[in-house]
Amino acid sequence: MSDPSPHIEEIGSRFAIDGTFIGGEEIESGHINTTYLASYEDDEGERSRYILQRINEHVFPEPLVVMKNIARVTKHINRKVFRQKRDFGGQTLNLYPGRDGKDCVAGPTGGVWRCYNYIEGCRTYDVVENTRQAYQAAKAFGAFQDLVSDLPVEKVKVTIPGFHDSRARYQRLQEAISADSCGRAAGVVEEIAFIKEREDILGILLDHLAAGRLQERVTHNDTKLNNVMMDEQTDEAVCVIDLDTVMPGLAVYDFGDLVRAATSPVEEDEPDTSKVTMRMPMFEALLEGYLETAHNFLSDLEIKLLPLSAKVITLETGIRFLTDYLEGDQYFKVHHDRHNLDRCRTQLALVRSIEDQEPQMDEFVRKWNPS
Ligand code: GN1
Ligand code: MG
């Protein structure tokens, strides 16, 4: 899938970008898409940078629908931010159209490419360093959900069916175990048993949805810490990025995914799982930041389910990594043979740590929402 860097200039030339191309580099974060940062200089010597990204069609079989969702959501947000003059550090995500006016272009070797403005003066973190960052990230994702909360859910389409259908993810794992196409199942007996013991929790949120107790909203669906651009100087969250998976979904999953991604002191692929732990102060900061911007539209039940959602989505992500490991690393980009297994193990260790602290997590939520 990867396109070599010399293509950057050519791909960039297909977008309505002003100035002369002066260089590009690949950005290696993210497990899915191919991403480049491209720099341009105009006649006055002013430099601007852009993100050029090829959508992974294996993961997103309908990239044009992904683009429609993104265009709808970014326009909605930009209109509101402009109208309400809300201060998001002055920067929001914008799609740069192709020279033909469309939201994306075909690449020289095929594929669908899109171009975003690069959010200047910001950086991302893979691991939270302090509670301030956790608070800021959660506040940003809450603000994102709040900004799209008046966008009817039918306006965004499902681009990956069953993306957070945790039960279906478990079923798929069972199939991968039975098929054992790479002969890896014998080496992961403990992981399989750990997941099986917790099978019951996978359907709780889905059952609430089916019974009408929870509603689908427009959600981000990939609320990793490194999907928030933070101001380099102040650490304030400026902008939420990676809108590929914006779909109808459960708001609580977005919060849960943030707990998954932002409470552990080590990266998702840390081989030493004894270092993995759900840090309570980070959870508290996440909850405070999230509720500050999301409390207006969340129901009491959604707020109550926030700790559980963290456990469910962490288990689901562990299941996804293990499935991909058993299927020969077809989905997530890997850098070595056991990469998906390492990732799975950190997720399972985090599930255990969440379980150990669930009463305190619930108690903290009750402080915020006694009902
Ligand atoms: C993938 O590539 P990235 O970091 O945007 C995945 C998420 C997982 C995440 C785990 C479309 O996200 O669902 O939670 O890896 N995205 C997709 O790190 O499957
Ligand atoms: Mg993503």
XYZ file of C-alpha atoms and ligand atoms in Angstrom:
391
model
C 0.000 0.000 0.000
C 2.833 2.418 0.711
C 3.614 5.075 -1.854
C 7.242 6.161 -2.110
C 8.046 9.747 -1.115
C 8.894 11.038 -4.634
C 5.176 10.896 -5.268
C 4.525 13.583 -2.663
C 5.148 16.478 -5.012
C 3.037 14.938 -7.724
C 0.156 14.183 -5.375
C 0.372 17.666 -3.870
C 0.151 19.186 -7.346
C -3.298 17.659 -7.699
C -4.611 19.775 -4.820
C -5.478 23.465 -4.864
C -2.372 24.422 -2.865
C -0.639 27.765 -3.525
C 3.126 28.035 -3.795
C 6.104 25.964 -4.781
C 6.716 22.524 -3.306
C 9.834 22.616 -1.146
C 9.839 19.206 0.510
C 7.960 16.384 2.118
C 8.385 13.629 4.661
C 6.443 10.611 5.765
C 4.719 10.735 9.149
C 4.892 7.308 10.684
C 2.232 7.505 13.338
C -1.062 5.645 13.002
C -1.622 2.016 12.164
C -3.776 2.486 9.096
C -3.194 5.233 6.522
C -0.114 6.472 4.671
C 0.598 10.062 5.681
C 2.967 12.758 4.405
C 3.740 16.273 5.526
C 4.369 18.565 2.536
C 5.811 22.103 2.636
C 5.184 24.909 0.152
C 6.523 28.440 -0.242
C 4.623 31.289 -1.879
C 6.046 34.274 -3.865
C 6.636 36.256 -0.670
C 8.608 33.432 0.899
C 5.787 32.490 3.276
C 5.757 28.775 4.085
C 2.685 26.597 4.593
C 2.440 22.927 5.429
C -0.188 20.385 4.502
C -1.028 16.799 5.370
C -1.409 14.490 2.377
C -2.946 11.168 3.205
C -3.833 8.048 1.300
C -6.859 6.278 2.699
C -6.271 2.603 3.384
C -8.824 0.877 1.171
C -8.368 -2.461 2.837
C -9.681 -0.910 6.066
C -12.069 1.549 4.394
C -13.546 -0.210 1.356
C -15.570 2.911 0.522
C -13.098 5.795 0.820
C -15.441 8.213 -0.922
C -18.050 7.675 1.783
C -15.340 8.316 4.384
C -14.582 11.583 2.608
C -18.251 12.569 2.551
C -18.498 12.011 6.296
C -15.372 14.070 6.913
C -16.519 16.897 4.638
C -19.889 17.008 6.373
C -18.409 17.040 9.859
C -15.595 19.541 9.185
C -18.012 21.944 7.462
C -20.474 21.648 10.318
C -17.778 22.298 12.897
C -16.132 25.130 11.011
C -19.436 26.901 10.468
C -20.278 26.665 14.145
C -16.854 27.613 15.410
C -16.929 30.639 13.119
C -20.451 31.627 14.114
C -19.987 31.167 17.826
C -16.492 32.618 17.638
C -15.472 29.812 19.931
C -11.809 29.819 20.579
C -10.219 26.565 19.542
C -6.765 28.071 19.384
C -7.933 29.612 16.110
C -7.375 26.397 14.196
C -9.728 23.733 12.941
C -9.287 20.921 10.487
C -10.026 21.860 6.861
C -10.049 19.757 3.740
C -8.173 21.302 0.827
C -9.945 20.483 -2.406
C -8.362 18.998 -5.474
C -7.800 21.236 -8.511
C -11.105 19.888 -9.823
C -12.930 21.097 -6.679
C -13.496 17.633 -5.246
C -12.622 16.729 -1.653
C -10.090 14.102 -2.687
C -7.959 13.097 -5.669
C -6.741 9.863 -7.245
C -3.053 9.148 -6.621
C -0.518 8.305 -9.339
C -0.524 4.649 -8.283
C -4.235 4.644 -7.525
C -5.931 5.101 -4.192
C -7.827 8.013 -2.760
C -5.840 10.931 -1.339
C -6.972 13.914 0.661
C -5.266 17.038 1.888
C -5.662 18.817 5.228
C -4.137 22.004 6.575
C -1.316 21.194 8.989
C -2.131 22.512 12.450
C 0.923 24.676 13.192
C 2.550 25.186 16.572
C 1.135 21.950 17.918
C 2.301 18.472 18.740
C 0.776 15.166 19.721
C 1.632 12.754 22.524
C 1.554 8.958 22.528
C 1.675 8.772 26.298
C 0.111 11.279 28.680
C 2.754 13.045 30.734
C 0.514 14.821 33.225
C -3.108 15.257 34.271
C -3.317 18.604 32.498
C -2.784 16.918 29.149
C -5.347 14.256 29.998
C -7.866 16.917 30.987
C -7.218 18.879 27.788
C -7.508 15.868 25.501
C -10.799 14.773 27.039
C -12.166 18.294 26.912
C -11.325 18.405 23.195
C -13.093 15.121 22.408
C -16.089 16.203 24.500
C -16.147 19.490 22.574
C -15.977 17.577 19.309
C -18.971 15.442 20.270
C -20.793 18.539 21.495
C -20.174 20.408 18.231
C -21.635 17.568 16.174
C -24.396 16.718 18.646
C -26.937 18.666 16.569
C -25.901 16.956 13.340
C -28.548 14.293 12.695
C -26.924 10.899 13.044
C -28.231 9.790 9.612
C -26.070 12.487 8.031
C -22.964 10.403 8.589
C -22.693 6.960 7.097
C -21.300 3.753 8.519
C -17.969 3.177 6.769
C -16.835 0.132 8.754
C -19.888 -1.961 9.625
C -19.802 -3.303 13.172
C -16.753 -1.203 14.044
C -17.559 -1.270 17.745
C -19.774 -4.321 17.731
C -17.762 -5.866 20.554
C -19.705 -9.122 20.370
C -19.029 -9.507 16.655
C -15.354 -8.766 17.323
C -15.329 -11.678 19.769
C -17.036 -13.925 17.216
C -14.406 -13.009 14.665
C -11.700 -13.931 17.178
C -13.301 -17.339 17.624
C -13.160 -17.829 13.855
C -9.522 -16.806 13.745
C -8.726 -19.275 16.541
C -10.508 -22.114 14.714
C -8.872 -21.335 11.398
C -5.454 -20.745 13.016
C -4.135 -19.872 9.568
C -0.654 -18.964 10.827
C -0.278 -21.651 13.482
C -0.120 -19.012 16.223
C -3.081 -20.086 18.384
C -1.117 -22.513 20.587
C 1.074 -19.635 21.756
C -1.804 -17.481 22.975
C -3.814 -19.882 25.119
C -3.638 -17.598 28.174
C -4.804 -14.551 26.263
C -7.705 -16.497 24.770
C -8.747 -17.749 28.214
C -8.516 -14.246 29.706
C -10.834 -12.898 27.027
C -13.260 -15.821 27.282
C -13.695 -15.229 31.026
C -14.889 -11.715 30.225
C -17.077 -12.510 27.236
C -20.212 -11.380 29.107
C -19.234 -7.748 29.401
C -18.904 -7.354 25.636
C -22.638 -7.138 25.064
C -23.716 -4.848 27.910
C -23.521 -1.558 26.014
C -24.951 -3.112 22.846
C -27.909 -4.431 24.839
C -28.601 -0.963 26.239
C -28.578 0.331 22.660
C -30.865 -2.409 21.372
C -33.296 -1.746 24.225
C -33.371 1.972 23.423
C -31.718 2.988 26.674
C -28.716 4.367 24.802
C -28.856 6.275 21.547
C -26.444 6.486 18.668
C -24.748 9.830 18.152
C -22.178 11.180 15.746
C -18.967 9.983 17.357
C -15.257 10.119 16.586
C -14.491 6.430 17.138
C -10.728 6.784 17.393
C -10.129 8.971 20.422
C -6.484 8.169 20.910
C -4.430 10.742 22.698
C -2.330 11.270 19.568
C -5.439 12.328 17.702
C -5.502 15.596 19.632
C -3.205 18.409 18.529
C -1.880 20.218 21.608
C -0.330 23.667 21.639
C 3.461 23.275 21.865
C 3.790 26.105 24.378
C 0.770 25.675 26.609
C -0.321 22.037 26.119
C -3.825 23.293 25.447
C -5.824 21.084 23.118
C -6.311 22.905 19.843
C -7.897 20.486 17.446
C -9.120 16.920 17.164
C -7.785 15.116 14.090
C -8.199 11.753 12.296
C -11.851 11.930 11.365
C -11.847 8.756 9.236
C -13.979 6.787 11.632
C -16.539 9.497 12.347
C -19.704 7.425 12.257
C -22.875 6.806 14.190
C -21.744 5.269 17.473
C -21.939 5.317 21.236
C -20.571 8.425 22.909
C -19.398 6.334 25.850
C -17.090 4.314 23.594
C -15.268 7.517 22.672
C -14.649 8.251 26.324
C -13.709 4.646 27.033
C -11.209 4.643 24.192
C -9.604 7.712 25.652
C -9.210 5.995 29.021
C -7.666 3.078 27.133
C -5.233 5.326 25.324
C -4.425 7.917 27.945
C -4.227 6.372 31.395
C -1.378 3.902 30.960
C 2.161 5.236 31.511
C 3.541 3.213 28.589
C 2.855 2.895 24.895
C 0.323 0.517 23.421
C 3.055 -1.890 22.278
C 5.127 -1.971 25.497
C 6.509 -5.537 25.757
C 6.750 -5.419 29.574
C 3.122 -5.576 30.656
C 4.043 -5.142 34.335
C 4.419 -1.454 33.465
C 0.823 -1.176 32.297
C -1.613 0.340 34.745
C -4.734 2.478 34.713
C -3.592 5.594 36.533
C -6.489 6.899 38.611
C -5.412 10.581 38.559
C -5.430 10.404 34.754
C -8.897 8.876 34.774
C -10.135 11.649 37.048
C -8.641 14.321 34.809
C -10.171 12.690 31.729
C -13.583 12.558 33.338
C -13.406 16.186 34.432
C -12.290 17.370 30.993
C -14.837 15.272 29.144
C -17.817 16.213 31.312
C -16.927 19.869 31.122
C -17.744 19.902 27.425
C -20.053 16.886 27.072
C -22.344 17.083 30.100
C -24.990 19.056 28.193
C -25.990 16.280 25.883
C -25.077 13.129 27.836
C -27.797 11.176 29.637
C -27.408 10.021 33.241
C -27.029 6.461 32.018
C -24.242 7.441 29.618
C -22.366 9.135 32.447
C -22.839 6.119 34.712
C -21.508 3.781 32.022
C -18.254 5.665 31.431
C -15.996 3.402 33.554
C -17.544 0.241 32.101
C -17.085 1.580 28.583
C -13.347 1.906 29.255
C -13.149 -1.757 30.205
C -15.222 -2.924 27.254
C -13.362 -0.985 24.601
C -9.980 -1.981 26.014
C -11.012 -5.629 25.916
C -12.395 -5.139 22.395
C -9.137 -3.587 21.225
C -7.190 -6.475 22.762
C -9.472 -8.839 20.850
C -8.841 -6.952 17.608
C -5.050 -7.082 18.037
C -5.160 -10.786 18.899
C -7.414 -11.557 15.922
C -5.042 -9.743 13.597
C -2.067 -11.569 15.118
C -3.771 -14.921 14.494
C -4.738 -13.896 10.962
C -1.160 -12.929 10.056
C -1.167 -9.148 10.645
C -3.398 -8.174 7.772
C -5.070 -5.138 9.323
C -2.791 -3.145 11.607
C 0.637 -2.087 10.372
C 3.284 -4.037 12.302
C 7.037 -3.573 12.705
C 7.848 -7.079 13.886
C 6.250 -10.519 14.134
C 4.900 -10.218 17.668
C 3.838 -6.606 17.419
C 0.099 -7.289 17.465
C 0.594 -9.781 20.282
C 2.489 -7.202 22.359
C -0.311 -4.731 21.702
C -2.925 -7.309 22.706
C -1.112 -8.031 25.958
C -0.966 -4.383 27.015
C -4.709 -4.130 26.430
C -5.446 -7.188 28.551
C -3.162 -5.919 31.318
C -5.037 -2.644 31.235
C -8.379 -4.459 31.475
C -7.134 -6.150 34.632
C -5.977 -2.864 36.103
C -9.332 -1.235 35.288
C -11.119 -4.151 36.981
C -9.017 -3.659 40.116
C -10.018 -0.014 40.301
C -13.570 -0.113 39.017
C -15.182 0.667 42.399
C -13.076 3.833 42.739
C -13.805 4.802 39.136
C -17.546 4.365 39.694
C -17.320 6.291 42.927
C -15.600 9.204 41.200
C -18.278 9.290 38.503
C -20.988 9.308 41.184
C -19.388 12.395 42.701
C -19.995 14.155 39.431
C -23.401 12.737 38.799
C -25.029 11.516 42.004
C -28.312 10.505 40.284
C -6.217 2.240 14.652
O -4.281 3.995 13.041
P -4.997 4.598 14.144
O -4.078 4.856 15.246
O -5.735 5.826 13.702
C -7.672 1.769 14.585
C -8.395 2.056 15.895
C -7.649 1.396 17.035
C -6.207 1.878 17.047
C -5.427 1.158 18.102
C -9.709 2.448 11.486
O -6.180 3.630 14.724
O -9.706 1.572 15.842
O -8.258 1.696 18.270
O -5.581 1.658 15.771
N -8.353 2.422 13.480
C -9.104 1.701 12.610
O -4.215 1.804 18.290
O -9.264 0.499 12.708
Mg -7.435 6.431 13.088
